[in-house]
Amino acid sequence: MSIDRPELGFLLNRLLREVIEREQPILDQHDLQMWDYVIIAALGSGPSPTQNELAGMTGRDKTRLIRNLDRLEERGLLSRTPDPGDRRNRIVTLTADGRQVLDSCRAGIRAMEEDLLAGADARDRAGFESALVALTRPPSR
Amino acid sequence: MSIDRPELGFLLNRLLREVIEREQPILDQHDLQMWDYVIIAALGSGPSPTQNELAGMTGRDKTRLIRNLDRLEERGLLSRTPDPGDRRNRIVTLTADGRQVLDSCRAGIRAMEEDLLAGADARDRAGFESALVALTRPPSR
DNA sequence: TATTGTTATACTCTATAACTATA
DNA sequence: TATAGTTATAGAGTATAACAATA
């Protein structure tokens, strides 16, 4: 049985907007749009992907990804190099500068999350994070 | 201290999209868009508001609200009547048909949520719902 | 012929500003 | 003059299709 509460969609929407609003000033410090951050965060969590793979990882359409990559490359935060194995592909890699910006954002965001989650009961919070991870993992679909 | 997990924004975004995806077939059954449902849900949870108040309640811009109200009124799910006290205002009220559609959607959504939340450990789930409500309530701002 | 990256086009959604009627 | 509701216009964001290079 469940507690009586507003619908999940309402609650999740409200909370996500709160998170986005709190992340904005952090990203602004590095002159990053939300999609820029999603992209460099994806690049910082594994081996360098092709643009196509990066599009799949981030959920951004491959045609819309390009503008972001252009800007980030011009700022020296990432580089695009042809794949020697298949020269149709371009491999996207985070530069040292890009890594530094990513780490700085991550630290700021982690601190923001700590502050936000402090608003919940400590025991509830543990269940919240655990369930959130479990529910987000796709059930073998 | 927190468990090691992806960022809140990532998790909340993924879960919200899952919820929206699962709600879509329910709303489709009643030929409702997401905003239509948000609107009739707001109308079903208190005294009949003016269009301006309804815009504030739902977060929808008052100019964009109008198209939704036009469609819903034409379908007989709500009515707009001039406020006798201030004839600039139009008071929006759910009709009996609108109430019936709302109740049907709510039942379907509640069942969907039960199914979705079954994917989490029962104890975690209690903390999840409790923390979600607590974190969504604006801290006196 | 199929695929990657790219560009161009059309379409949708959103934001802003005007208009009317009431106050 | 100011406000609620409405409409119209311009801008941003998005989807789709075409193109060049490579396989």
Coordinates of C-alpha atoms (C1' of nucleotides) in Angstrom, one line a residue:
Chain A
M1 CA 0.0 0.0 0.0
S2 CA 1.2 3.5 -0.8
I3 CA 1.0 6.7 1.1
D4 CA -1.5 9.3 -0.2
R5 CA 0.5 11.7 -2.3
P6 CA 0.4 13.7 -5.5
E7 CA 1.2 11.7 -8.7
L8 CA 4.7 10.7 -9.5
G9 CA 4.8 12.7 -12.7
F10 CA 3.9 15.9 -10.7
L11 CA 6.5 15.2 -8.0
L12 CA 9.3 14.2 -10.4
N13 CA 8.7 17.1 -12.7
R14 CA 8.8 19.6 -9.8
L15 CA 12.0 18.1 -8.3
L16 CA 13.7 17.8 -11.6
R17 CA 13.0 21.5 -12.4
E18 CA 14.4 22.4 -9.0
V19 CA 17.6 20.4 -9.7
I20 CA 18.0 22.0 -13.2
E21 CA 17.4 25.5 -11.7
R22 CA 20.1 24.9 -9.1
E23 CA 22.6 23.5 -11.7
Q24 CA 22.2 26.5 -13.9
P25 CA 24.5 28.9 -12.0
I26 CA 27.1 26.2 -11.8
L27 CA 27.1 25.6 -15.6
D28 CA 26.9 29.3 -16.2
Q29 CA 30.2 29.7 -14.4
H30 CA 31.8 27.6 -17.1
D31 CA 29.6 29.1 -19.9
L32 CA 28.0 25.7 -20.5
Q33 CA 24.5 24.9 -21.7
M34 CA 22.8 21.8 -20.2
W35 CA 23.4 19.8 -23.3
D36 CA 27.1 20.8 -23.3
Y37 CA 27.4 19.4 -19.8
V38 CA 25.5 16.2 -20.6
I39 CA 27.9 15.7 -23.5
I40 CA 31.2 16.2 -21.6
A41 CA 29.8 14.2 -18.7
A42 CA 29.2 11.3 -21.1
L43 CA 32.7 11.7 -22.5
G44 CA 34.2 11.6 -19.0
S45 CA 32.6 8.3 -18.1
G46 CA 34.2 5.8 -20.5
P47 CA 36.3 5.3 -23.7
S48 CA 36.1 7.9 -26.4
P49 CA 33.0 7.2 -28.5
T50 CA 32.1 8.1 -32.1
Q51 CA 29.7 10.9 -32.7
N52 CA 27.0 8.4 -33.4
E53 CA 27.7 6.5 -30.2
L54 CA 27.7 9.8 -28.3
A55 CA 24.3 10.7 -29.7
G56 CA 23.0 7.3 -28.4
M57 CA 24.6 7.7 -25.0
T58 CA 23.2 11.2 -24.4
G59 CA 19.9 10.9 -26.1
R60 CA 20.7 13.9 -28.3
D61 CA 19.9 13.6 -32.0
K62 CA 23.0 13.3 -34.0
T63 CA 22.2 16.3 -36.2
R64 CA 21.7 18.5 -33.1
L65 CA 24.8 17.2 -31.4
I66 CA 27.0 18.8 -34.0
R67 CA 26.4 22.4 -33.0
N68 CA 27.4 21.5 -29.4
L69 CA 30.5 19.6 -30.6
D70 CA 31.5 22.5 -32.8
R71 CA 31.3 25.0 -29.9
L72 CA 33.0 22.7 -27.4
E73 CA 35.8 21.8 -29.8
E74 CA 36.4 25.5 -30.7
R75 CA 36.7 26.2 -26.9
G76 CA 39.3 23.4 -26.7
L77 CA 37.2 21.2 -24.3
L78 CA 37.1 18.3 -26.7
S79 CA 38.7 17.1 -30.0
R80 CA 37.3 15.2 -33.0
T81 CA 39.7 12.8 -34.8
P82 CA 39.0 10.5 -37.7
D83 CA 38.8 6.8 -36.7
P84 CA 41.7 5.0 -38.5
G85 CA 39.7 1.8 -38.6
D86 CA 36.7 3.4 -40.3
R87 CA 37.3 6.8 -41.6
R88 CA 33.7 7.7 -41.8
N89 CA 33.7 7.9 -38.0
R90 CA 35.0 10.7 -35.9
I91 CA 36.1 9.9 -32.4
V92 CA 35.3 12.4 -29.7
T93 CA 37.7 12.8 -26.8
L94 CA 37.8 15.1 -23.8
T95 CA 40.9 17.3 -23.6
A96 CA 42.7 18.1 -20.4
D97 CA 40.9 21.4 -20.3
G98 CA 37.6 19.6 -20.9
R99 CA 38.3 17.2 -18.0
Q100 CA 39.1 20.1 -15.7
V101 CA 35.8 21.8 -16.5
L102 CA 33.9 18.6 -16.1
D103 CA 35.5 17.9 -12.7
S104 CA 34.7 21.4 -11.5
C105 CA 31.1 21.1 -12.6
R106 CA 30.8 17.7 -11.0
A107 CA 32.1 19.0 -7.7
G108 CA 29.7 21.9 -7.7
I109 CA 26.8 19.7 -8.6
R110 CA 27.6 17.2 -5.9
A111 CA 27.7 19.9 -3.3
M112 CA 24.4 21.3 -4.6
E113 CA 22.8 17.8 -4.3
E114 CA 24.0 17.4 -0.8
D115 CA 22.4 20.7 0.1
L116 CA 19.1 19.8 -1.7
L117 CA 18.9 16.3 -0.1
A118 CA 19.5 17.7 3.4
G119 CA 15.9 18.7 3.2
A120 CA 14.8 15.1 3.6
D121 CA 14.8 12.8 6.6
A122 CA 18.1 10.9 6.7
R123 CA 16.5 7.4 6.6
D124 CA 14.1 8.4 3.9
R125 CA 17.0 9.8 1.9
A126 CA 18.8 6.4 1.8
G127 CA 15.7 4.8 0.5
F128 CA 15.1 7.6 -1.9
E129 CA 18.5 7.3 -3.5
S130 CA 18.4 3.5 -3.5
A131 CA 15.0 3.3 -5.1
L132 CA 15.8 6.0 -7.6
V133 CA 18.7 4.0 -8.9
A134 CA 16.8 0.8 -9.0
L135 CA 13.8 2.3 -10.8
T136 CA 16.0 4.1 -13.3
R137 CA 17.9 0.9 -14.3
P138 CA 15.8 -0.5 -17.2
P139 CA 14.3 -3.8 -16.1
S140 CA 15.9 -6.0 -18.8
R141 CA 13.8 -4.4 -21.5
Chain B
M1 CA 27.3 10.4 3.4
S2 CA 25.7 9.3 0.1
I3 CA 25.9 6.2 -1.9
D4 CA 27.9 6.4 -5.2
R5 CA 25.4 6.9 -7.9
P6 CA 24.8 8.9 -11.1
E7 CA 23.7 12.5 -10.7
L8 CA 20.2 13.4 -9.6
G9 CA 19.5 15.2 -12.8
F10 CA 20.3 12.1 -14.8
L11 CA 18.3 9.8 -12.6
L12 CA 15.3 12.0 -12.3
N13 CA 15.2 12.8 -16.0
R14 CA 15.3 9.1 -16.9
L15 CA 12.6 8.2 -14.4
L16 CA 10.3 11.1 -15.4
R17 CA 10.6 10.1 -19.0
E18 CA 9.7 6.5 -18.1
V19 CA 6.6 7.8 -16.2
I20 CA 5.5 10.0 -19.1
E21 CA 6.0 7.1 -21.6
R22 CA 3.8 4.9 -19.4
E23 CA 1.1 7.6 -19.0
Q24 CA 0.8 8.2 -22.7
P25 CA -1.3 5.2 -23.6
I26 CA -3.6 6.0 -20.7
L27 CA -4.1 9.6 -21.9
D28 CA -4.4 8.4 -25.5
Q29 CA -7.4 6.3 -24.5
H30 CA -9.2 9.6 -23.6
D31 CA -7.6 11.6 -26.5
L32 CA -5.9 13.9 -24.0
Q33 CA -2.5 15.6 -24.3
M34 CA -0.3 15.9 -21.3
W35 CA -1.2 19.5 -20.8
D36 CA -4.9 18.6 -21.0
Y37 CA -4.5 16.2 -18.2
V38 CA -2.5 18.6 -16.1
I39 CA -5.3 21.1 -16.5
I40 CA -8.2 18.9 -15.7
A41 CA -6.3 17.4 -12.8
A42 CA -5.8 20.9 -11.4
L43 CA -9.5 21.7 -11.9
G44 CA -10.3 18.5 -10.0
S45 CA -8.4 19.4 -6.9
G46 CA -10.1 22.5 -5.6
P47 CA -12.6 25.3 -6.1
S48 CA -13.0 26.5 -9.7
P49 CA -10.3 29.0 -10.6
T50 CA -10.1 31.8 -13.1
Q51 CA -8.0 31.2 -16.2
N52 CA -5.2 33.3 -14.7
E53 CA -5.2 31.3 -11.5
L54 CA -5.3 28.1 -13.5
A55 CA -2.3 29.2 -15.4
G56 CA -0.4 29.8 -12.2
M57 CA -1.5 26.5 -10.7
T58 CA -0.4 24.4 -13.7
G59 CA 2.7 26.5 -14.8
R60 CA 1.3 26.9 -18.2
D61 CA 1.5 30.3 -19.8
K62 CA -1.9 32.0 -19.9
T63 CA -1.7 32.5 -23.7
R64 CA -0.9 28.9 -24.3
L65 CA -3.5 27.7 -21.9
I66 CA -6.3 29.0 -24.1
R67 CA -5.9 26.5 -26.9
N68 CA -6.2 23.7 -24.4
L69 CA -9.3 25.2 -22.8
D70 CA -10.9 25.8 -26.2
R71 CA -10.5 22.1 -27.1
L72 CA -11.6 20.8 -23.7
E73 CA -14.6 23.1 -23.6
E74 CA -15.6 22.0 -27.1
R75 CA -15.5 18.4 -26.0
G76 CA -17.7 19.2 -23.0
L77 CA -15.1 18.4 -20.4
L78 CA -15.1 21.9 -18.8
S79 CA -17.0 25.1 -19.0
R80 CA -16.0 28.8 -18.9
T81 CA -18.4 31.2 -17.3
P82 CA -17.9 34.9 -16.6
D83 CA -17.3 35.8 -13.0
P84 CA -20.3 37.9 -11.8
G85 CA -18.0 39.7 -9.3
D86 CA -15.5 40.8 -12.0
R87 CA -16.6 40.2 -15.5
R88 CA -13.1 40.3 -16.9
N89 CA -12.5 36.9 -15.3
R90 CA -13.7 33.6 -16.7
I91 CA -14.2 30.9 -14.2
V92 CA -13.2 27.4 -15.3
T93 CA -15.2 24.4 -14.0
L94 CA -15.0 20.7 -14.7
T95 CA -18.2 19.2 -16.1
A96 CA -19.6 15.8 -15.0
D97 CA -18.0 14.4 -18.1
G98 CA -14.7 16.0 -17.3
R99 CA -14.8 14.6 -13.8
Q100 CA -15.5 11.2 -15.2
V101 CA -12.5 11.4 -17.6
L102 CA -10.3 12.6 -14.9
D103 CA -11.3 9.8 -12.5
S104 CA -10.6 7.3 -15.2
C105 CA -7.2 8.7 -15.9
R106 CA -6.3 8.9 -12.3
A107 CA -7.2 5.2 -11.8
G108 CA -5.1 4.1 -14.7
I109 CA -2.2 6.2 -13.6
R110 CA -2.3 5.0 -10.1
A111 CA -2.2 1.4 -11.3
M112 CA 0.7 2.2 -13.6
E113 CA 2.6 3.8 -10.7
E114 CA 2.0 0.7 -8.6
D115 CA 3.4 -1.5 -11.3
L116 CA 6.4 0.8 -11.8
L117 CA 7.2 1.1 -8.1
A118 CA 7.0 -2.7 -7.7
G119 CA 10.5 -2.6 -9.2
A120 CA 11.9 -1.2 -6.0
D121 CA 12.6 -2.8 -2.6
A122 CA 9.5 -2.3 -0.4
R123 CA 11.4 -0.5 2.3
D124 CA 13.3 1.7 -0.1
R125 CA 10.0 2.6 -1.7
A126 CA 8.6 4.0 1.5
G127 CA 11.6 6.3 1.9
F128 CA 11.5 7.1 -1.8
E129 CA 7.9 8.4 -1.7
S130 CA 8.3 10.1 1.6
A131 CA 11.5 11.9 0.5
L132 CA 10.1 12.8 -2.9
V133 CA 7.2 14.5 -1.2
A134 CA 9.4 16.3 1.3
L135 CA 11.9 17.5 -1.4
T136 CA 9.1 18.7 -3.7
R137 CA 7.5 20.8 -1.0
P138 CA 9.2 24.2 -1.5
P139 CA 11.1 25.0 1.7
S140 CA 9.2 28.2 2.7
R141 CA 10.7 30.1 -0.2
Chain C
dT1 C1' 23.9 -0.1 -51.5
dA2 C1' 24.6 1.3 -46.6
dT3 C1' 26.5 4.3 -43.1
dT4 C1' 28.8 8.6 -40.7
dG5 C1' 28.9 13.2 -40.4
dT6 C1' 27.0 17.3 -42.2
dT7 C1' 23.9 20.8 -44.0
dA8 C1' 19.4 22.7 -45.4
dT9 C1' 14.5 22.9 -45.1
dA10 C1' 10.1 22.8 -43.0
dC11 C1' 7.5 22.3 -38.9
dT12 C1' 6.3 22.9 -33.9
dC13 C1' 6.6 25.1 -29.9
dT14 C1' 7.4 29.1 -27.2
dA15 C1' 7.9 34.0 -26.0
dT16 C1' 6.6 38.8 -26.8
dA17 C1' 3.8 42.2 -27.9
dA18 C1' -0.6 44.1 -29.3
dC19 C1' -5.9 44.2 -29.1
dT20 C1' -10.8 44.0 -26.6
dA21 C1' -13.5 44.3 -22.7
dT22 C1' -14.0 45.3 -18.3
dA23 C1' -12.5 47.7 -14.0
Chain D
dT1 C1' -4.5 53.5 -16.1
dA2 C1' -4.5 48.6 -15.1
dT3 C1' -5.9 43.9 -15.6
dA4 C1' -8.1 39.2 -17.8
dG5 C1' -8.6 37.1 -21.8
dT6 C1' -7.5 36.7 -26.6
dT7 C1' -5.0 37.0 -30.9
dA8 C1' -1.0 37.7 -33.9
dT9 C1' 3.8 38.0 -34.9
dA10 C1' 8.6 36.7 -34.4
dG11 C1' 12.0 33.7 -32.5
dA12 C1' 14.0 29.3 -30.8
dG13 C1' 14.0 24.6 -30.8
dT14 C1' 13.0 20.2 -33.3
dA15 C1' 12.3 16.8 -36.9
dT16 C1' 13.0 15.3 -41.6
dA17 C1' 15.2 14.9 -45.7
dA18 C1' 19.0 15.5 -48.7
dC19 C1' 24.2 15.7 -49.5
dA20 C1' 29.4 14.2 -49.6
dA21 C1' 32.7 10.9 -48.0
dT22 C1' 33.7 6.4 -47.0
dA23 C1' 32.8 1.5 -46.5

